[in-house]
Coordinates of C-alpha atoms and ligand atoms in Angstrom, one line a residue:
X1 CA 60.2 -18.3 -21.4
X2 CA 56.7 -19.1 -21.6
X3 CA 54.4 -16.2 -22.5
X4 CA 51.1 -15.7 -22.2
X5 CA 49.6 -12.4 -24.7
X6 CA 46.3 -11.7 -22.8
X7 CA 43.2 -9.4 -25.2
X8 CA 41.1 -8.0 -22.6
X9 CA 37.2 -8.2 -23.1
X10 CA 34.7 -5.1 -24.9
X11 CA 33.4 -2.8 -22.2
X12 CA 29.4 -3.9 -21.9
X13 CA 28.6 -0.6 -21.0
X14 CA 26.6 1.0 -23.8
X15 CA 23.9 4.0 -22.8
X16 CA 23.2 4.6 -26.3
X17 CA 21.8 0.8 -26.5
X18 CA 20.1 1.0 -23.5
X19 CA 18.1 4.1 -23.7
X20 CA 17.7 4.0 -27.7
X21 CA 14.0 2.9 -28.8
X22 CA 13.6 -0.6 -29.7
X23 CA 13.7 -0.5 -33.1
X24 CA 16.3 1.4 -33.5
X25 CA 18.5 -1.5 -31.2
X26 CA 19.2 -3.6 -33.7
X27 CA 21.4 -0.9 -35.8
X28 CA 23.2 0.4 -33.1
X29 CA 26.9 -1.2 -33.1
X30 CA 27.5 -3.6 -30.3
X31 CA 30.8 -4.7 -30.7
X32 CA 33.9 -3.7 -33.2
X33 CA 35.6 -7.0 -33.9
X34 CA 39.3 -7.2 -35.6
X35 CA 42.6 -8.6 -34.4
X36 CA 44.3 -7.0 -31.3
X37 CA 47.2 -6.2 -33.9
X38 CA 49.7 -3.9 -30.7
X39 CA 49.9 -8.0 -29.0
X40 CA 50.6 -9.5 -32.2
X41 CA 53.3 -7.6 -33.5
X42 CA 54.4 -8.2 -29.4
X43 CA 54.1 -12.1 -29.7
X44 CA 56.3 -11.7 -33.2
X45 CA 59.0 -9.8 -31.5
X46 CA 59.2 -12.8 -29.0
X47 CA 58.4 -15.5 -31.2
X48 CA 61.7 -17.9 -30.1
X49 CA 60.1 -18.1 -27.1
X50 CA 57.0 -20.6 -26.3
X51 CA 54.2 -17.7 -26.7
X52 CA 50.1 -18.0 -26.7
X53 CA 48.2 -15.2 -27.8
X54 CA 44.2 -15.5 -26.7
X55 CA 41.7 -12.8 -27.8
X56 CA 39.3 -13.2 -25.2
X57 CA 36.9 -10.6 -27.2
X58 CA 36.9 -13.6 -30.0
X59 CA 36.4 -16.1 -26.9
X60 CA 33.0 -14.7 -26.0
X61 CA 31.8 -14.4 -29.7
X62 CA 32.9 -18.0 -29.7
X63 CA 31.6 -19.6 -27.1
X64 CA 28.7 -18.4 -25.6
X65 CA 29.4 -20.1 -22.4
X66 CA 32.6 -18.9 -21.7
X67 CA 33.1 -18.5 -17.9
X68 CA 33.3 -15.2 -16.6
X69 CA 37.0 -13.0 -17.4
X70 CA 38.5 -14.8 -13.5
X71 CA 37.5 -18.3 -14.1
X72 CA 38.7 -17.7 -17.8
X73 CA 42.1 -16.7 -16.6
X74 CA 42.6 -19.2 -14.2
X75 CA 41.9 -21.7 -16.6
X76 CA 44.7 -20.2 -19.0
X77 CA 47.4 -19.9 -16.1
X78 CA 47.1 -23.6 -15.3
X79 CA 47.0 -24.5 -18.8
X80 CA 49.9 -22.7 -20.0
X81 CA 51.5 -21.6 -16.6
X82 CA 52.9 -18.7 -17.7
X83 CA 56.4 -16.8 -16.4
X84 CA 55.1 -13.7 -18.4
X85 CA 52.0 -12.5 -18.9
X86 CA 51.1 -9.2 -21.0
X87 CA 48.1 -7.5 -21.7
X88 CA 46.7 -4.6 -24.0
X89 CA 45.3 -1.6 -22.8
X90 CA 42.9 0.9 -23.9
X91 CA 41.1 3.4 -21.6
X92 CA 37.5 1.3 -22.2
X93 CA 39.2 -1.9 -20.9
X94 CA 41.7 -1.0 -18.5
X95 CA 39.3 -2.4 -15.5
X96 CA 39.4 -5.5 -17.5
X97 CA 43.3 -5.4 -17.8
X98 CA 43.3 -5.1 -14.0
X99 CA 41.1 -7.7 -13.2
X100 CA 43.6 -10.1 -15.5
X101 CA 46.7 -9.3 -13.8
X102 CA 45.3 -9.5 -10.2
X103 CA 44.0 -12.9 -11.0
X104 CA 47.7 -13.8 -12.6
X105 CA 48.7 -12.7 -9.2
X106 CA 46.3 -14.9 -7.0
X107 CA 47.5 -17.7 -9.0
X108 CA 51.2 -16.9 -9.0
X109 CA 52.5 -14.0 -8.0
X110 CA 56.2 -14.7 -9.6
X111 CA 54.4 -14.6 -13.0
X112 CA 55.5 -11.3 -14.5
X113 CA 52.6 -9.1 -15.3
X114 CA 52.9 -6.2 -18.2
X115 CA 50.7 -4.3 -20.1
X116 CA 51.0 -1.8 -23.0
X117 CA 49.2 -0.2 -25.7
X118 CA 47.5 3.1 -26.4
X119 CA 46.2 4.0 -22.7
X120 CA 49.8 2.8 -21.5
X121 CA 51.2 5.0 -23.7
X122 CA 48.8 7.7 -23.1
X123 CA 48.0 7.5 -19.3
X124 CA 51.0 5.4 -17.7
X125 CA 50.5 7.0 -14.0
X126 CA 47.2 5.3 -14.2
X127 CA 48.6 2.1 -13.7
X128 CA 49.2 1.8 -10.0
X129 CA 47.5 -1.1 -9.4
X130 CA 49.4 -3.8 -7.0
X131 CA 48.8 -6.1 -9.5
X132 CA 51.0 -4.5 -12.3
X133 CA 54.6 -5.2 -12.4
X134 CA 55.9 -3.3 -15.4
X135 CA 54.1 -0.8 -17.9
X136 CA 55.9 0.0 -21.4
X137 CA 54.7 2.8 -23.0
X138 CA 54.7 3.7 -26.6
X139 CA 55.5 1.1 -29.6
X140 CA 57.5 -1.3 -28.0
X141 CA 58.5 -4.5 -29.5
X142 CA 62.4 -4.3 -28.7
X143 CA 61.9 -3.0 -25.4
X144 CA 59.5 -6.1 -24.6
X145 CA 62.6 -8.5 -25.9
X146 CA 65.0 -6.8 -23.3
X147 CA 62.4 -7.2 -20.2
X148 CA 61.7 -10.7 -21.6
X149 CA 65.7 -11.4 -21.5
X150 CA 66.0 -9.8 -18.2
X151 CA 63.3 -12.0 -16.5
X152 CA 65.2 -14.9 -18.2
X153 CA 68.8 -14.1 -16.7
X154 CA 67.6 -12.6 -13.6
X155 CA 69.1 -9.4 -14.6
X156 CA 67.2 -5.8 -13.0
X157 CA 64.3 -3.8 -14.5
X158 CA 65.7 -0.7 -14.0
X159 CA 68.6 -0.7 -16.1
X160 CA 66.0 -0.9 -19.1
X161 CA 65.2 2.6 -20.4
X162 CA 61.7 4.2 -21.0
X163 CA 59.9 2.0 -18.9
X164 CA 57.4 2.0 -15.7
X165 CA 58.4 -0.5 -12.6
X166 CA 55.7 -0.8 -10.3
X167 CA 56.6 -1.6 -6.8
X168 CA 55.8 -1.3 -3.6
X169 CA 57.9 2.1 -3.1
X170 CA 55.4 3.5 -6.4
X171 CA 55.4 3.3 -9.9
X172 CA 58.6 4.9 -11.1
X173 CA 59.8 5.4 -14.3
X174 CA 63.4 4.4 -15.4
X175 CA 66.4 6.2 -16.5
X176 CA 67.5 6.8 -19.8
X177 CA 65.8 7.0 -23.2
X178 CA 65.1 4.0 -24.9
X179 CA 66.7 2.9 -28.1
X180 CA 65.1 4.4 -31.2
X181 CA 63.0 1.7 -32.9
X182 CA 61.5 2.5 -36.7
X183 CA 58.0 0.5 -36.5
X184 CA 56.3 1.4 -39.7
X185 CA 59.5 0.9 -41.7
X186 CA 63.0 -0.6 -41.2
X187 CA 62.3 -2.4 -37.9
X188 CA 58.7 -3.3 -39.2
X189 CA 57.1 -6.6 -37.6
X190 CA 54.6 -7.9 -39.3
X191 CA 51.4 -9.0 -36.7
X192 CA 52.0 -12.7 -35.9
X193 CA 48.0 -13.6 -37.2
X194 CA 48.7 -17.5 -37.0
X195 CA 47.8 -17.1 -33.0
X196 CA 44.1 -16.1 -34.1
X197 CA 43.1 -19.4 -36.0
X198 CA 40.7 -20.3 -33.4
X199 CA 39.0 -17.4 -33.6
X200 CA 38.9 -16.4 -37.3
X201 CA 35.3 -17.2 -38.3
X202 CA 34.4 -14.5 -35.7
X203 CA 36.2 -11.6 -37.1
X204 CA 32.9 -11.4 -40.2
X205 CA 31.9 -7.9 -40.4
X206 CA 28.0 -7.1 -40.7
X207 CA 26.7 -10.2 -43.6
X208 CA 29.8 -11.0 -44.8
X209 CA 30.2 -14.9 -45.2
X210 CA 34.3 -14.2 -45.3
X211 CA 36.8 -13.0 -42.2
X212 CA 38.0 -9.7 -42.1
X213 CA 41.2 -8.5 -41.0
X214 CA 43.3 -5.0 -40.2
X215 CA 46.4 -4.4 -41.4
X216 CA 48.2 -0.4 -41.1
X217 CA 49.4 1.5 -43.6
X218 CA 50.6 4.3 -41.5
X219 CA 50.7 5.1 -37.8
X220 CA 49.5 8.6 -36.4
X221 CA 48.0 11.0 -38.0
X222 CA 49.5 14.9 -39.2
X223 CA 45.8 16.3 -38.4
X224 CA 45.5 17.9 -34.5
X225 CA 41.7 17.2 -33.7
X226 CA 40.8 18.3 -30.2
X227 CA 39.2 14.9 -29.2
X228 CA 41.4 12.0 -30.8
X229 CA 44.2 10.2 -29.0
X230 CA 45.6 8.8 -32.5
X231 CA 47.7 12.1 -33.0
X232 CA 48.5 12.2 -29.4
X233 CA 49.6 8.5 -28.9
X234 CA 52.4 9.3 -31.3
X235 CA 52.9 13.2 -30.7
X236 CA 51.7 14.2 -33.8
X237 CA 54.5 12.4 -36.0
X238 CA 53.6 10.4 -38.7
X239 CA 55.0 6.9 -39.8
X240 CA 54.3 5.6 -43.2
X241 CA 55.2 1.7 -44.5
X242 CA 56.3 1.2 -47.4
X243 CA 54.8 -0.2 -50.2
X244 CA 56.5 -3.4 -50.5
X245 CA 56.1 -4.5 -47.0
X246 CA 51.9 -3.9 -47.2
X247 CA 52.7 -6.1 -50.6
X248 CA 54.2 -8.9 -48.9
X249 CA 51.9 -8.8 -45.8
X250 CA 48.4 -8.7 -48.4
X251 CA 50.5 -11.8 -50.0
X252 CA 50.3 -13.6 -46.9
X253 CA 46.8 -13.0 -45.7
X254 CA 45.0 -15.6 -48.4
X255 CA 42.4 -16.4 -45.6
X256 CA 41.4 -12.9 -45.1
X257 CA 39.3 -11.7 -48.5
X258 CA 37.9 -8.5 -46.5
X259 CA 40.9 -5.8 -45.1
X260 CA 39.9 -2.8 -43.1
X261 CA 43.1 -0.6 -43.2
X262 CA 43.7 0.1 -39.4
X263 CA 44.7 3.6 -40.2
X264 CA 42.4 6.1 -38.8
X265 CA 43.3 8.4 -42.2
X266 CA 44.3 6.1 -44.8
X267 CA 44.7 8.3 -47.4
X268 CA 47.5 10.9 -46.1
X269 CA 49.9 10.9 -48.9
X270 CA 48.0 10.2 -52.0
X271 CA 50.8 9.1 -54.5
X272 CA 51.6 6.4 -52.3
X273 CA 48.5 5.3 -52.0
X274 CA 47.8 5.4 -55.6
X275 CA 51.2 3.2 -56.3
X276 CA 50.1 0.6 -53.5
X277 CA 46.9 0.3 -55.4
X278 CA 49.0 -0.2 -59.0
X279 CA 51.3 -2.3 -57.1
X280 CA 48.4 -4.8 -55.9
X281 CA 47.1 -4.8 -59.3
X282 CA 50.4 -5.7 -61.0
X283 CA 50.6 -9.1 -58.3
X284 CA 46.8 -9.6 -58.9
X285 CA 46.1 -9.3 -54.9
X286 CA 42.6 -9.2 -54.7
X287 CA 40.4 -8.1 -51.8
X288 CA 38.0 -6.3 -50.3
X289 CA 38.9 -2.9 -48.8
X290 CA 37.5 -1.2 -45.9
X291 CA 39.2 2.1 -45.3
X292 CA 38.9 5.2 -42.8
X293 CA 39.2 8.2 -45.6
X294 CA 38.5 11.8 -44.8
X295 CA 35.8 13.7 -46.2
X296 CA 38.4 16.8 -47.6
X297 CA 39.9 13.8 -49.5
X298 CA 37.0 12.2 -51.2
X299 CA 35.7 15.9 -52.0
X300 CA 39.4 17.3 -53.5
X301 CA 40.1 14.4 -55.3
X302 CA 37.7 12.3 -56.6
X303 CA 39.9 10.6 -59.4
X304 CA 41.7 9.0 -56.1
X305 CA 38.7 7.6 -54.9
X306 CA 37.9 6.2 -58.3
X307 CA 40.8 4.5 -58.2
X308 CA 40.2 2.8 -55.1
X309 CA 36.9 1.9 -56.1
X310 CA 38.2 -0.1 -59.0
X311 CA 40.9 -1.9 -57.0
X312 CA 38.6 -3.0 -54.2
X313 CA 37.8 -0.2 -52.2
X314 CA 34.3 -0.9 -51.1
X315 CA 33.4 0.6 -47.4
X316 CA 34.6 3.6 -46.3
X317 CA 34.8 4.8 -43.0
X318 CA 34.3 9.1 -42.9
X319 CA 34.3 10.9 -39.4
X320 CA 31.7 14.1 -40.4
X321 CA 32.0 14.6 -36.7
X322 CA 29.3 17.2 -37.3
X323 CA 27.2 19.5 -39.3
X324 CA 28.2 23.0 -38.1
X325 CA 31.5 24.5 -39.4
X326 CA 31.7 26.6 -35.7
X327 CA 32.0 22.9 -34.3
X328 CA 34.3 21.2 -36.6
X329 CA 36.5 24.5 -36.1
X330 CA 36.6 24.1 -32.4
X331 CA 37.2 20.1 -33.1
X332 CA 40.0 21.4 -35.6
X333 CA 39.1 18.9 -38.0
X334 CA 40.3 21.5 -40.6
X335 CA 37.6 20.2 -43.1
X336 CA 34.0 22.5 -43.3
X337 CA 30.6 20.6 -43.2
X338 CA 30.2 20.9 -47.3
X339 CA 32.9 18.4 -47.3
X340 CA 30.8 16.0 -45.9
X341 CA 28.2 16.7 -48.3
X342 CA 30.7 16.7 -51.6
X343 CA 32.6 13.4 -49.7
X344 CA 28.8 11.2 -49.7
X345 CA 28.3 12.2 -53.7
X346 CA 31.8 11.0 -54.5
X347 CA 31.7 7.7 -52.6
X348 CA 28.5 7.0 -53.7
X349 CA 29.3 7.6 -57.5
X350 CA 32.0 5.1 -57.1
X351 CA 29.5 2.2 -55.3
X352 CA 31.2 2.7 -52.1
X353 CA 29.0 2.4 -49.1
X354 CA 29.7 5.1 -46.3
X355 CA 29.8 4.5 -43.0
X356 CA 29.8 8.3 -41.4
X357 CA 29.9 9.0 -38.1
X358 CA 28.8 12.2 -36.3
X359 CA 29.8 12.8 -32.5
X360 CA 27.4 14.8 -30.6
X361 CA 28.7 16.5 -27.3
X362 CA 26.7 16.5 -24.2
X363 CA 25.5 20.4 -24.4
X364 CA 23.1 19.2 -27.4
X365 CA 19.5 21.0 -26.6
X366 CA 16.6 19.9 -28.1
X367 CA 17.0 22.3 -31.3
X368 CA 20.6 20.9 -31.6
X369 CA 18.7 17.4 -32.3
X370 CA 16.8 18.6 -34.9
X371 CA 19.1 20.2 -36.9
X372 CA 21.3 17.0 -36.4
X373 CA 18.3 14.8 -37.6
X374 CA 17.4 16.8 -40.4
X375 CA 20.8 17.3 -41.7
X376 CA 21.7 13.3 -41.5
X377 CA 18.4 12.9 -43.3
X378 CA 19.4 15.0 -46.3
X379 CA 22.7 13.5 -46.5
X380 CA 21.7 10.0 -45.9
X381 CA 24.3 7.3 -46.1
X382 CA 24.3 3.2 -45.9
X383 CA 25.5 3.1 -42.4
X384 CA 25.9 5.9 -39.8
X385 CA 26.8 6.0 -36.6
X386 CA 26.3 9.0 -33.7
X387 CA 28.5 8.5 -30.6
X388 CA 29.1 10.7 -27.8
X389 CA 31.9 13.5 -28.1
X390 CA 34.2 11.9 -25.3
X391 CA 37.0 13.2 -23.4
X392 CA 39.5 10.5 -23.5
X393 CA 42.3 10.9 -21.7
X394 CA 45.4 12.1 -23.4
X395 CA 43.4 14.3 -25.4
X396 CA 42.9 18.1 -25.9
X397 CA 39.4 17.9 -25.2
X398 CA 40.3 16.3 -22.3
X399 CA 42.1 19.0 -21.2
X400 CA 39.3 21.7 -22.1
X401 CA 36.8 19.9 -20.0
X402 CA 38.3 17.6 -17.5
X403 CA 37.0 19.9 -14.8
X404 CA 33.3 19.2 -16.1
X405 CA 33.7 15.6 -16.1
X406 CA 31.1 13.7 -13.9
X407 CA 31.9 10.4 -14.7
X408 CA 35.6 8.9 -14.4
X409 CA 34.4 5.4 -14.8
X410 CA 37.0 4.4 -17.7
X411 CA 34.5 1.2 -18.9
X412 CA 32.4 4.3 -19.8
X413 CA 35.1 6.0 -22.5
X414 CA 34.0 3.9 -25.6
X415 CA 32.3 6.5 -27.1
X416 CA 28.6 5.3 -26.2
X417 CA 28.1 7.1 -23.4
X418 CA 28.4 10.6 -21.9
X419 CA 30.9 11.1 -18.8
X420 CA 29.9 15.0 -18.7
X421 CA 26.4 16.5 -17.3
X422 CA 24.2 16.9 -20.4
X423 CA 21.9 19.7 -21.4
X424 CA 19.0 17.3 -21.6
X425 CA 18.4 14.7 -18.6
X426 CA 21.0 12.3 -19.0
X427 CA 18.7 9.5 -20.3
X428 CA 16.7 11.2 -23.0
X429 CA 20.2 12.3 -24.3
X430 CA 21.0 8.9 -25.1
X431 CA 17.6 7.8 -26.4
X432 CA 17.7 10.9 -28.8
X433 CA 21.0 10.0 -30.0
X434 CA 19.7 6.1 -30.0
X435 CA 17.1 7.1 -32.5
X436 CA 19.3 9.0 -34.9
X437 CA 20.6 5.7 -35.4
X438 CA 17.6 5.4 -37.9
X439 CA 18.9 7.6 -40.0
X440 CA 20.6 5.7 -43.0
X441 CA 20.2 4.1 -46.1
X442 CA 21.0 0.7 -45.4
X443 CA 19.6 -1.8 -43.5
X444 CA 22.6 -3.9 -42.6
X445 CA 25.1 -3.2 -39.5
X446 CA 28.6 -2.9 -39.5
Ligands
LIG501 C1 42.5 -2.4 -34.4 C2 41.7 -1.6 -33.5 C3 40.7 -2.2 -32.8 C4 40.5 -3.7 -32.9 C5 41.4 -4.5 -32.0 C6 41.6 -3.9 -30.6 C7 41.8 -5.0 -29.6 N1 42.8 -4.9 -28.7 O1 41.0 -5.9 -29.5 C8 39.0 -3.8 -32.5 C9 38.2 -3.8 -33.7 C10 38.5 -5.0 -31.6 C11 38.8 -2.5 -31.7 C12 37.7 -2.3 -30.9 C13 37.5 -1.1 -30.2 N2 38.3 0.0 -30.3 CO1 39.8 0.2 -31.4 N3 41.2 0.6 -32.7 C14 41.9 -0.2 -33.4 C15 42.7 0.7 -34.3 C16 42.0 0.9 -35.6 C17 44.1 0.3 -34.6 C18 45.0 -0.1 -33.4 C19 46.2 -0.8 -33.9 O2 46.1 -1.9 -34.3 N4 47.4 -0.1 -34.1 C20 48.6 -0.7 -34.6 C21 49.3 -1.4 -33.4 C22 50.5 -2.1 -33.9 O3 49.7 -0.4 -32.5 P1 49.3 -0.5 -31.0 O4 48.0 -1.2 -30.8 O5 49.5 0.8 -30.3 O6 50.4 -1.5 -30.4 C23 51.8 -1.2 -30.3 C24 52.1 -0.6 -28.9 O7 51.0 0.1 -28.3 C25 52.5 -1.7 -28.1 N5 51.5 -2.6 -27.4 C26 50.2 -2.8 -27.6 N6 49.8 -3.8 -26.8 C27 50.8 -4.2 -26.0 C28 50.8 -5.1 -25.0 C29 52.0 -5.3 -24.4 C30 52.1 -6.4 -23.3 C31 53.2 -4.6 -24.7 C32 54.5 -4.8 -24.0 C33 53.1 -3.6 -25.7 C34 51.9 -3.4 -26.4 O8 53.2 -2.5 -29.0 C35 52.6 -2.5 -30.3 C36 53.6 -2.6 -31.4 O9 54.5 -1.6 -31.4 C37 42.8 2.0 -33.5 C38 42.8 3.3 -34.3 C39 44.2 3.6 -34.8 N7 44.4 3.8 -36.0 O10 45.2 3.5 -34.0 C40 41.4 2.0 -32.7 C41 41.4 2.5 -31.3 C42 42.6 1.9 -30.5 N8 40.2 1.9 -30.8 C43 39.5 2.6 -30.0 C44 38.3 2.3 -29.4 C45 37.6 3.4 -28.6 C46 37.7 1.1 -29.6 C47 36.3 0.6 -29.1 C48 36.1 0.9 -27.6 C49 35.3 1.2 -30.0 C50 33.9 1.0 -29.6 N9 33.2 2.1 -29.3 O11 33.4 -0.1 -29.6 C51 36.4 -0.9 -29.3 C52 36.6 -1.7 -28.0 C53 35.7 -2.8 -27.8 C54 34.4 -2.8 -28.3 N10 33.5 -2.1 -27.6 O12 34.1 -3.4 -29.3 C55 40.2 3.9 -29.8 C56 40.9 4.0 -28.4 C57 40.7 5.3 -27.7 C58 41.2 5.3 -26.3 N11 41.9 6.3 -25.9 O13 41.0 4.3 -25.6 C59 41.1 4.0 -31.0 C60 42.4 4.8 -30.8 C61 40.3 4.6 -32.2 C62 39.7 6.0 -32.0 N12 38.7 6.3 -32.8 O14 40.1 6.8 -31.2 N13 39.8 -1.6 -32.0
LIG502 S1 40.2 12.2 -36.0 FE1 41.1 11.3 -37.9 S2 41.9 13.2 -39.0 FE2 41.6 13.8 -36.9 S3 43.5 13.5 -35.8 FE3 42.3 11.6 -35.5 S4 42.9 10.2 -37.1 FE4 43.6 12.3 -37.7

């Protein structure tokens, strides 16, 4: 079978950009880049068949001149004239994901069209779009090898558990419950990364002369907080890899010196962090680290994070979310503002730059800025970001406020703009968050 692994393009729409004051642009965060790892793993699980993976996010960093997403389709469909073709979806690109498939259908419509991912997982009745044949929630890798097998003998869809079959009679979803599948551990695939060469000078984060790329440590998350979809994607269970595995995937990433651990909370169980770091020590792997670590962590235990430090850790990532305990209670972060505070002396005693982010929700008066402002100030930190606290689907917050929500344009849930009505008019909201963007340390922009 030939199969064709689409990446969808970044949402453009960005209000914090466009309202922010000029010089504040230039810090604000335009585009994350990193490997679509979910179609990677996908293209390893079908790797005995003839499979292209093209990131179309590392397309347009590329070539500036790219045609627009259509044209750029078409152009892959009668170069590789596809019998499959799959795409990734999360809720910021899903307009994207259907503009892909409907073009596959134009062009063919015999060409199989499926999508997974996060908001597949998440939001499956979403995807009733003509132009969608099958949707396969959840982490999927085995289930993808039985619809590629069925397309291949002709079999029928439905006879494959846990999965959506869009037809004309609705999407429906099949009997059955599909087989378990360990993906962090025993059934582990490791992301097929020799599809990105093309685009690897593109994946350089901020100044760095040297690519960067994700690998997981974990999946899920045992923390609940009310706006993340992390937790949720994999009802709050929590998959760890194990050590030797990360050893043997760092072995085999030579032409990546910079790794951002895709985790969202690397450091969940501590011991095995610890022994990962020992382990990469004993097989000299070294690299630069890039890791999401929460703030409790860095304040409890600052011998762990001294121990990163010395084996490469040299960015972290910390959500502070806010500055007000009342907020981060009704977030349940279950980690009080001081944290933050105790987290920034910590890193910063080890020479790890932070990168914290703070999400401000929509009912943020004028006085709410302030005290934002001032505390940010006080607790400066090399890079920070403020984003809008969104509902994203498949959250609690979601659920706590979908009534309120004034904007169900899904290009706009990437965090950088507001979907509910805001306190303040709706574009001095996002200049005032635009300009706390000036509030850092560093001059450089990851
Ligand atoms: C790596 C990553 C990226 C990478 C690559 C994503 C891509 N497709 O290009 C980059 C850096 C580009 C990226 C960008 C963004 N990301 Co991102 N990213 C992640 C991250 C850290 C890891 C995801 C991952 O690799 N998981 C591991 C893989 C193996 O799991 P998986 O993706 O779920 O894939 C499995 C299944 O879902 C399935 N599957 C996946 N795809 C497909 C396709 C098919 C056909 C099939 C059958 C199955 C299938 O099979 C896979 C293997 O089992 C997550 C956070 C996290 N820890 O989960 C955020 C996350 C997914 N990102 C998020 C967001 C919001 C963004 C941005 C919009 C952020 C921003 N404001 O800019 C941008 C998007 C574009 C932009 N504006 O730049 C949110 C999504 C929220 C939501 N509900 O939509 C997350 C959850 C982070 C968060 N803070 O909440 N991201
Ligand atoms: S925000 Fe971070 S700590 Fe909270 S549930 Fe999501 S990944 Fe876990």
């Amino acid at each position: 079978m030939k199969i064709l692994l689409i990446n969808p393009p970044r949402s453009p729409e960005n209000n914090i950009l466009k309202f922010a004051p000029e010089e504040a642009k230039r810090f604000i965060h335009k585009k994350l880049i990193g490997p679509p790892l979910g179609l990677l793993t996908i293209a390893a699980a079908v790797k005995d068949h003839d499979v292209t993976v093209f990131d179309t996010k590392g397309e347009y960093d590329l070539v500036e001149e790219t045609p627009p997403l259509d044209r750029l389709v078409r152009l892959l469909l009668e170069k590789h004239q596809p019998d499959i073709v799959g795409v990734t979806v999360i809720t910021s690109e899903f307009g994207f994901c259907i503009e892909i498939c409907r073009t596959v259908k134009q062009f063919n419509p015999g060409i199989l069209t499926v999508a997974g991912g996060l908001h597949a997982t998440l939001c499956p009745q979403d995807f009733t779009d003509p132009s969608f044949d099958i949707v396969i929630p959840g982490q999927c890798p085995h289930i993808f090898q039985e619809v590629v097998r069925m397309k291949e003998n002709g079999g029928s869809y439905t006879s494959i558990p846990g999965i959506l079959i869009n037809s004309a009679a609705g999407l429906h979803r099949t009997a059955g419950k599909p087989a378990p599948w360990d993906t962090a551990d025993a059934d582990y695939l490791m992301p097929d990364r020799s599809h990105l060469k093309r685009w690897i000078d593109t994946y350089k984060v901020g100044n760095s002369p040297f690519p960067s790329t994700y690998v997981f440590t974990s999946l899920g998350c045992p923390y609940k907080c009310t706006f993340c979809s992390i937790w949720t994607q994999f009802k709050g269970k929590y998959f760890q890899r194990t050590v030797e595995s990360l050893i043997h995937e760092l072995k085999s990433i030579d032409e990546y010196p910079v790794v951002r651990f895709a985790d969202a909370n690397t450091v969940v169980d501590e011991t095995f962090m610890l022994h990962l770091f020992k382990r990469m020590e004993e097989e000299g792997i070294r690299k630069t680290f890039i890791m999401d670590i929460r703030a409790d962590v860095a304040a409890n235990r600052p011998d762990i994070i001294e121990k990163l430090a010395r084996g490469g850790l040299k960015v972290v990532i910390c959500g502070f979310e806010s500055f007000r305990d009342e907020e981060l209670k009704k977030y349940h972060k279950d980690s009080p503002a001081i944290d933050n505070q105790e987290a920034v002396k910590v890193f910063e005693q080890n020479g790890i730059m932070v990168r914290g982010n703070y999400v401000v929700p929509p009912d943020y008066n004028l006085n709410d800025f302030q005290a934002l402002a001032e505390y940010a100030d006080r607790n400066r930190v090399v890079y920070a970001g403020y984003t809008v606290l969104t509902p994203m689907p498949g959250t609690i917050y979601y659920q706590q406020v979908k009534d309120q929500i004034i904007d169900h344009d899904y290009r706009k849930y990437n965090f950088f703009n507001s979907v509910m009505k805001t306190t303040l008019p709706h574009d001095e909201f996002h200049t005032r968050i635009g300009s706390l963007w000036l509030i850092k340390k560093g001059t450089d922009v990851i």
